[in-house]
mmCIF file of C-alpha atoms in Angstrom:
data_model
loop_
_atom_site.group_PDB
_atom_site.id
_atom_site.type_symbol
_atom_site.label_atom_id
_atom_site.label_comp_id
_atom_site.label_asym_id
_atom_site.label_seq_id
_atom_site.Cartn_x
_atom_site.Cartn_y
_atom_site.Cartn_z
ATOM 1 C CA MET L 238 11.608 24.608 -8.981
ATOM 2 C CA THR L 239 10.943 28.261 -9.661
ATOM 3 C CA GLN L 240 7.492 29.766 -10.032
ATOM 4 C CA GLY L 241 6.044 29.207 -13.482
ATOM 5 C CA GLN L 242 7.940 25.978 -14.163
ATOM 6 C CA THR L 243 5.855 22.858 -14.756
ATOM 7 C CA SER L 244 6.317 19.541 -12.994
ATOM 8 C CA GLU L 245 6.237 17.520 -16.253
ATOM 9 C CA PRO L 246 8.285 14.301 -15.839
ATOM 10 C CA VAL L 247 11.337 13.607 -17.973
ATOM 11 C CA LYS L 248 9.920 11.168 -20.521
ATOM 12 C CA SER L 249 12.747 8.621 -20.621
ATOM 13 C CA ALA L 250 13.066 8.521 -16.803
ATOM 14 C CA ASP L 251 9.341 8.292 -16.348
ATOM 15 C CA ARG L 252 9.162 5.427 -18.843
ATOM 16 C CA ALA L 253 11.948 3.494 -17.136
ATOM 17 C CA LEU L 254 10.288 3.889 -13.719
ATOM 18 C CA THR L 255 6.922 2.845 -15.161
ATOM 19 C CA VAL L 256 8.535 -0.317 -16.549
ATOM 20 C CA LEU L 257 10.055 -1.146 -13.160
ATOM 21 C CA ASP L 258 6.754 -0.552 -11.369
ATOM 22 C CA HIS L 259 4.843 -2.711 -13.865
ATOM 23 C CA ILE L 260 7.285 -5.618 -13.693
ATOM 24 C CA GLY L 261 7.314 -5.338 -9.923
ATOM 25 C CA GLU L 262 3.534 -5.714 -9.845
ATOM 26 C CA ARG L 263 3.426 -8.523 -12.399
ATOM 27 C CA ARG L 264 6.524 -10.349 -11.044
ATOM 28 C CA SER L 265 7.543 -11.400 -14.562
ATOM 29 C CA VAL L 266 6.533 -10.229 -18.028
ATOM 30 C CA THR L 267 7.477 -10.885 -21.649
ATOM 31 C CA PHE L 268 8.527 -8.149 -24.057
ATOM 32 C CA ALA L 269 5.329 -8.447 -26.041
ATOM 33 C CA ASP L 270 3.129 -8.190 -22.936
ATOM 34 C CA LEU L 271 5.107 -5.224 -21.606
ATOM 35 C CA VAL L 272 4.750 -3.316 -24.858
ATOM 36 C CA ALA L 273 1.041 -4.109 -25.017
ATOM 37 C CA ASP L 274 0.343 -3.336 -21.359
ATOM 38 C CA LEU L 275 2.153 -0.008 -21.334
ATOM 39 C CA GLY L 276 1.689 1.085 -24.948
ATOM 40 C CA LEU L 277 5.433 1.479 -25.486
ATOM 41 C CA PRO L 278 6.967 1.904 -28.961
ATOM 42 C CA ARG L 279 8.738 -1.381 -29.732
ATOM 43 C CA SER L 280 11.927 0.255 -30.987
ATOM 44 C CA SER L 281 12.548 2.413 -27.915
ATOM 45 C CA ALA L 282 11.322 -0.364 -25.581
ATOM 46 C CA HIS L 283 14.098 -2.699 -26.817
ATOM 47 C CA GLY L 284 16.769 -0.104 -26.010
ATOM 48 C CA LEU L 285 15.237 0.766 -22.653
ATOM 49 C CA LEU L 286 15.053 -2.875 -21.535
ATOM 50 C CA ARG L 287 18.595 -3.592 -22.723
ATOM 51 C CA THR L 288 19.867 -0.684 -20.627
ATOM 52 C CA LEU L 289 17.926 -1.786 -17.524
ATOM 53 C CA VAL L 290 19.237 -5.313 -17.870
ATOM 54 C CA ALA L 291 22.812 -4.139 -18.417
ATOM 55 C CA ARG L 292 22.614 -1.931 -15.299
ATOM 56 C CA GLY L 293 21.194 -4.758 -13.189
ATOM 57 C CA TRP L 294 17.730 -3.265 -12.642
ATOM 58 C CA LEU L 295 16.141 -6.099 -14.614
ATOM 59 C CA ASP L 296 16.934 -9.756 -15.274
ATOM 60 C CA LEU L 297 16.013 -11.537 -18.500
ATOM 61 C CA ASP L 298 15.441 -15.295 -18.319
ATOM 62 C CA PRO L 299 17.096 -16.711 -21.457
ATOM 63 C CA ARG L 300 14.723 -19.664 -21.492
ATOM 64 C CA THR L 301 11.328 -18.031 -20.964
ATOM 65 C CA ARG L 302 12.333 -14.582 -22.285
ATOM 66 C CA GLU L 303 10.563 -13.043 -19.305
ATOM 67 C CA TYR L 304 11.790 -9.956 -17.485
ATOM 68 C CA THR L 305 11.933 -9.786 -13.680
ATOM 69 C CA LEU L 306 13.325 -7.237 -11.255
ATOM 70 C CA GLY L 307 17.082 -7.400 -10.929
ATOM 71 C CA LEU L 308 19.536 -7.537 -8.075
ATOM 72 C CA ARG L 309 20.096 -3.766 -8.216
ATOM 73 C CA VAL L 310 16.481 -3.199 -7.068
ATOM 74 C CA TRP L 311 17.117 -5.343 -4.002
ATOM 75 C CA GLN L 312 20.446 -3.658 -3.282
ATOM 76 C CA LEU L 313 18.932 -0.202 -3.380
ATOM 77 C CA GLY L 314 15.973 -1.323 -1.296
ATOM 78 C CA GLN L 315 18.323 -2.474 1.452
ATOM 79 C CA ARG L 316 19.641 1.094 1.728
ATOM 80 C CA TYR L 317 16.207 2.614 2.186
ATOM 81 C CA LEU L 318 15.704 3.609 5.838
ATOM 82 C CA GLY L 319 12.408 5.452 5.553
ATOM 83 C CA HIS L 320 10.330 2.959 7.513
ATOM 84 C CA ARG L 321 12.830 0.669 9.148
ATOM 85 C CA ASP L 322 12.585 2.243 12.605
ATOM 86 C CA LEU L 323 8.804 2.214 12.383
ATOM 87 C CA ALA L 324 8.588 -1.423 11.207
ATOM 88 C CA SER L 325 11.153 -2.705 13.726
ATOM 89 C CA VAL L 326 9.474 -0.941 16.638
ATOM 90 C CA ALA L 327 5.998 -2.046 15.535
ATOM 91 C CA ALA L 328 6.820 -5.714 14.804
ATOM 92 C CA PRO L 329 6.754 -7.122 18.390
ATOM 93 C CA ILE L 330 3.710 -5.034 19.256
ATOM 94 C CA MET L 331 1.944 -6.312 16.117
ATOM 95 C CA ASP L 332 2.825 -9.914 17.025
ATOM 96 C CA ASP L 333 1.203 -9.490 20.441
ATOM 97 C CA LEU L 334 -1.847 -7.844 18.881
ATOM 98 C CA ALA L 335 -2.255 -10.659 16.358
ATOM 99 C CA GLN L 336 -2.305 -13.221 19.153
ATOM 100 C CA GLU L 337 -4.680 -11.149 21.320
ATOM 101 C CA ILE L 338 -7.128 -10.319 18.537
ATOM 102 C CA GLY L 339 -6.757 -13.701 16.891
ATOM 103 C CA GLU L 340 -6.444 -12.207 13.388
ATOM 104 C CA THR L 341 -3.764 -10.842 11.111
ATOM 105 C CA VAL L 342 -2.458 -7.327 11.834
ATOM 106 C CA GLN L 343 -1.003 -5.040 9.146
ATOM 107 C CA LEU L 344 1.093 -1.847 9.141
ATOM 108 C CA ALA L 345 1.028 0.347 6.058
ATOM 109 C CA ARG L 346 2.330 3.677 4.779
ATOM 110 C CA LEU L 347 0.658 6.089 2.397
ATOM 111 C CA ASP L 348 2.092 6.513 -1.086
ATOM 112 C CA GLY L 349 0.016 8.846 -3.227
ATOM 113 C CA ILE L 350 -3.408 7.168 -3.042
ATOM 114 C CA GLY L 351 -1.997 3.762 -2.314
ATOM 115 C CA SER L 352 -1.368 1.764 0.869
ATOM 116 C CA VAL L 353 2.086 0.174 0.920
ATOM 117 C CA TYR L 354 2.307 -2.675 3.456
ATOM 118 C CA ILE L 355 5.541 -2.565 5.423
ATOM 119 C CA ALA L 356 4.871 -5.183 8.091
ATOM 120 C CA ILE L 357 2.333 -8.002 8.614
ATOM 121 C CA SER L 358 1.868 -10.240 11.664
ATOM 122 C CA GLU L 359 -0.251 -13.312 11.085
ATOM 123 C CA GLY L 360 -2.823 -14.343 13.651
ATOM 124 C CA PRO L 361 -3.303 -17.911 14.886
ATOM 125 C CA ARG L 362 -5.964 -18.464 12.189
ATOM 126 C CA PRO L 363 -4.435 -16.827 9.125
ATOM 127 C CA MET L 364 -6.628 -16.139 6.124
ATOM 128 C CA ARG L 365 -5.602 -15.540 2.547
ATOM 129 C CA LEU L 366 -5.229 -11.776 2.178
ATOM 130 C CA ALA L 367 -4.845 -9.439 -0.788
ATOM 131 C CA SER L 368 -1.912 -7.741 0.993
ATOM 132 C CA SER L 369 1.688 -8.838 1.491
ATOM 133 C CA VAL L 370 4.774 -6.920 2.606
ATOM 134 C CA GLY L 371 5.855 -4.545 -0.133
ATOM 135 C CA MET L 372 2.508 -4.671 -1.945
ATOM 136 C CA GLN L 373 0.608 -1.519 -2.726
ATOM 137 C CA LEU L 374 -3.212 -1.493 -2.782
ATOM 138 C CA HIS L 375 -5.630 1.310 -3.641
ATOM 139 C CA ALA L 376 -6.265 3.171 -0.408
ATOM 140 C CA HIS L 377 -9.887 4.077 -1.095
ATOM 141 C CA GLY L 378 -11.022 0.411 -0.930
ATOM 142 C CA THR L 379 -9.464 -0.662 2.329
ATOM 143 C CA GLY L 380 -9.851 0.257 5.985
ATOM 144 C CA ILE L 381 -6.143 0.895 6.453
ATOM 145 C CA GLY L 382 -6.111 3.021 3.296
ATOM 146 C CA LYS L 383 -8.907 5.251 4.557
ATOM 147 C CA ALA L 384 -7.108 5.580 7.920
ATOM 148 C CA LEU L 385 -4.042 6.716 5.994
ATOM 149 C CA LEU L 386 -5.919 9.217 3.840
ATOM 150 C CA SER L 387 -7.609 10.664 6.934
ATOM 151 C CA GLN L 388 -4.237 11.993 8.074
ATOM 152 C CA LEU L 389 -3.985 14.327 5.078
ATOM 153 C CA PRO L 390 -5.321 17.897 5.126
ATOM 154 C CA ASP L 391 -8.693 18.172 3.301
ATOM 155 C CA ASP L 392 -7.304 20.035 0.301
ATOM 156 C CA GLU L 393 -4.471 17.594 -0.196
ATOM 157 C CA MET L 394 -6.818 14.617 0.154
ATOM 158 C CA ARG L 395 -9.197 16.043 -2.458
ATOM 159 C CA ARG L 396 -6.280 16.790 -4.810
ATOM 160 C CA ARG L 397 -5.070 13.195 -4.666
ATOM 161 C CA LEU L 398 -8.525 11.642 -5.164
ATOM 162 C CA THR L 399 -9.698 13.956 -7.938
ATOM 163 C CA GLY L 400 -8.902 13.231 -11.565
ATOM 164 C CA VAL L 401 -7.826 9.630 -11.077
ATOM 165 C CA VAL L 402 -9.635 6.348 -11.766
ATOM 166 C CA LEU L 403 -10.738 4.700 -8.485
ATOM 167 C CA PRO L 404 -11.469 1.021 -9.183
ATOM 168 C CA GLN L 405 -14.695 -0.617 -8.038
ATOM 169 C CA PHE L 406 -13.602 -3.775 -6.261
ATOM 170 C CA THR L 407 -16.998 -4.893 -4.881
ATOM 171 C CA GLU L 408 -20.509 -3.479 -4.949
ATOM 172 C CA ARG L 409 -19.705 -1.745 -1.626
ATOM 173 C CA THR L 410 -16.599 0.138 -2.792
ATOM 174 C CA VAL L 411 -16.960 3.904 -2.654
ATOM 175 C CA THR L 412 -15.394 5.471 -5.749
ATOM 176 C CA GLU L 413 -17.103 8.870 -6.091
ATOM 177 C CA PRO L 414 -14.513 11.431 -4.878
ATOM 178 C CA GLY L 415 -17.003 13.750 -3.082
ATOM 179 C CA ARG L 416 -18.614 10.908 -1.167
ATOM 180 C CA LEU L 417 -15.215 9.398 -0.435
ATOM 181 C CA CYS L 418 -13.902 12.699 0.967
ATOM 182 C CA THR L 419 -16.935 12.919 3.263
ATOM 183 C CA LEU L 420 -16.378 9.342 4.410
ATOM 184 C CA ILE L 421 -12.729 9.978 5.126
ATOM 185 C CA GLY L 422 -13.623 13.109 7.035
ATOM 186 C CA GLN L 423 -15.815 10.958 9.291
ATOM 187 C CA VAL L 424 -12.864 8.580 9.744
ATOM 188 C CA ARG L 425 -10.722 11.546 10.894
ATOM 189 C CA ASP L 426 -13.423 12.626 13.388
ATOM 190 C CA GLN L 427 -13.980 9.188 14.879
ATOM 191 C CA GLY L 428 -10.325 8.080 14.833
ATOM 192 C CA PHE L 429 -10.776 4.774 13.042
ATOM 193 C CA ALA L 430 -11.811 3.350 9.669
ATOM 194 C CA LEU L 431 -13.810 0.310 8.618
ATOM 195 C CA ASP L 432 -13.843 -1.842 5.504
ATOM 196 C CA ASP L 433 -17.015 -3.899 5.300
ATOM 197 C CA GLU L 434 -16.408 -6.111 2.228
ATOM 198 C CA GLU L 435 -15.334 -3.045 0.205
ATOM 199 C CA TYR L 436 -12.150 -4.646 -1.127
ATOM 200 C CA LEU L 437 -12.824 -8.386 -0.867
ATOM 201 C CA PRO L 438 -16.210 -10.125 -0.468
ATOM 202 C CA GLY L 439 -16.420 -11.853 2.897
ATOM 203 C CA CYS L 440 -13.622 -9.758 4.428
ATOM 204 C CA ARG L 441 -13.745 -6.983 7.020
ATOM 205 C CA CYS L 442 -11.078 -4.634 8.366
ATOM 206 C CA VAL L 443 -10.771 -2.066 11.127
ATOM 207 C CA ALA L 444 -7.853 0.377 11.166
ATOM 208 C CA VAL L 445 -6.464 3.226 13.225
ATOM 209 C CA PRO L 446 -4.108 6.050 12.117
ATOM 210 C CA LEU L 447 -0.723 6.291 13.829
ATOM 211 C CA LEU L 448 -0.581 10.070 13.504
ATOM 212 C CA LEU L 449 3.211 10.087 13.265
ATOM 213 C CA SER L 450 3.527 12.685 10.503
ATOM 214 C CA GLY L 451 4.071 15.793 12.633
ATOM 215 C CA ALA L 452 7.167 17.513 13.914
ATOM 216 C CA LEU L 453 9.143 14.275 14.285
ATOM 217 C CA GLY L 454 8.955 13.773 10.531
ATOM 218 C CA HIS L 455 7.623 10.251 10.656
ATOM 219 C CA PRO L 456 5.746 8.931 7.605
ATOM 220 C CA ILE L 457 1.959 8.727 7.469
ATOM 221 C CA ALA L 458 1.173 5.208 8.683
ATOM 222 C CA ALA L 459 -1.746 3.182 10.002
ATOM 223 C CA LEU L 460 -2.432 -0.112 11.789
ATOM 224 C CA SER L 461 -5.238 -2.553 10.954
ATOM 225 C CA THR L 462 -6.606 -6.019 11.522
ATOM 226 C CA THR L 463 -8.502 -8.100 8.986
ATOM 227 C CA ALA L 464 -10.946 -10.935 9.516
ATOM 228 C CA PRO L 465 -13.455 -13.010 7.533
ATOM 229 C CA VAL L 466 -17.036 -11.942 8.093
ATOM 230 C CA PHE L 467 -17.978 -15.287 9.695
ATOM 231 C CA ARG L 468 -15.410 -14.668 12.514
ATOM 232 C CA CYS L 469 -16.669 -11.130 13.223
ATOM 233 C CA GLY L 470 -18.936 -11.609 16.259
ATOM 234 C CA ASP L 471 -21.055 -9.234 18.291
ATOM 235 C CA ASP L 472 -17.905 -7.545 19.645
ATOM 236 C CA TRP L 473 -16.756 -6.485 16.136
ATOM 237 C CA PRO L 474 -15.248 -3.957 15.704
ATOM 238 C CA GLU L 475 -15.116 -2.722 19.320
ATOM 239 C CA ARG L 476 -12.815 -5.404 20.768
ATOM 240 C CA PRO L 477 -10.153 -5.341 18.038
ATOM 241 C CA LEU L 478 -10.412 -1.526 17.827
ATOM 242 C CA LEU L 479 -9.510 -1.184 21.525
ATOM 243 C CA ALA L 480 -6.509 -3.428 21.005
ATOM 244 C CA LEU L 481 -5.344 -1.555 17.901
ATOM 245 C CA ARG L 482 -5.614 1.775 19.668
ATOM 246 C CA ARG L 483 -3.543 0.459 22.553
ATOM 247 C CA GLY L 484 -0.994 -0.936 20.097
ATOM 248 C CA ALA L 485 -0.813 2.350 18.176
ATOM 249 C CA ALA L 486 -0.187 4.249 21.431
ATOM 250 C CA LEU L 487 2.656 1.878 22.321
ATOM 251 C CA ILE L 488 4.264 2.361 18.893
ATOM 252 C CA ARG L 489 4.030 6.124 19.239
ATOM 253 C CA ASP L 490 5.558 6.007 22.749
ATOM 254 C CA ARG L 491 8.445 3.847 21.653
ATOM 255 C CA LEU L 492 9.178 6.127 18.720
ATOM 256 C CA GLY L 493 9.189 9.078 21.017
ATOM 257 C CA GLY L 494 5.951 10.475 19.656
#
């Protein structure tokens, strides 16, 4: 892109990708709901959906008339190698951590201002979590998200957090960009992030950055563990934090970092 050009998206391509993102989040959606949710013109939406179905990006259930992601999405996903080395190296280490800590351990990458979960190891006492592999959550409301954001330069972090709507998940969620930037700066200084019922009531999280985004070209990633408040004893977060830091160091070593 030359100087002076704008980065405006191509409307039709942007609309198609928005449809795929929305259906991916909702799992299945009717035509009427899709048009209402995204504010699409009905005439162009019909043509767009027909094209996506014909190309295999979407499936249309003839009985329920609901759209779901198609086989082409899965096929393309299998060719993506961006985090496979990271996830495969981290998986056995995460399994050991989950058993040691006694709680679920997650690995996530940063995407914009979202945390995309690429691996999860359940502890011996699994709890129902908001995250699952492939899911994207708002980074500002989670411990792992703040650990991810802390790896960005200050100007880039402020750029991403300014001018967007940051949802309020609980009364403890920090959504004001200035205060959030200060908080993430503290995370960078101390080397870990906490979530004290900021995303889910009754749920806590401690996370550490992996710091793999330097010369080796690894993606920005972070490691966390999540526990219900009633299982967080006097040693929270110190004991799980020590384990996570040790696990993160092992991952870095095995990736050559």
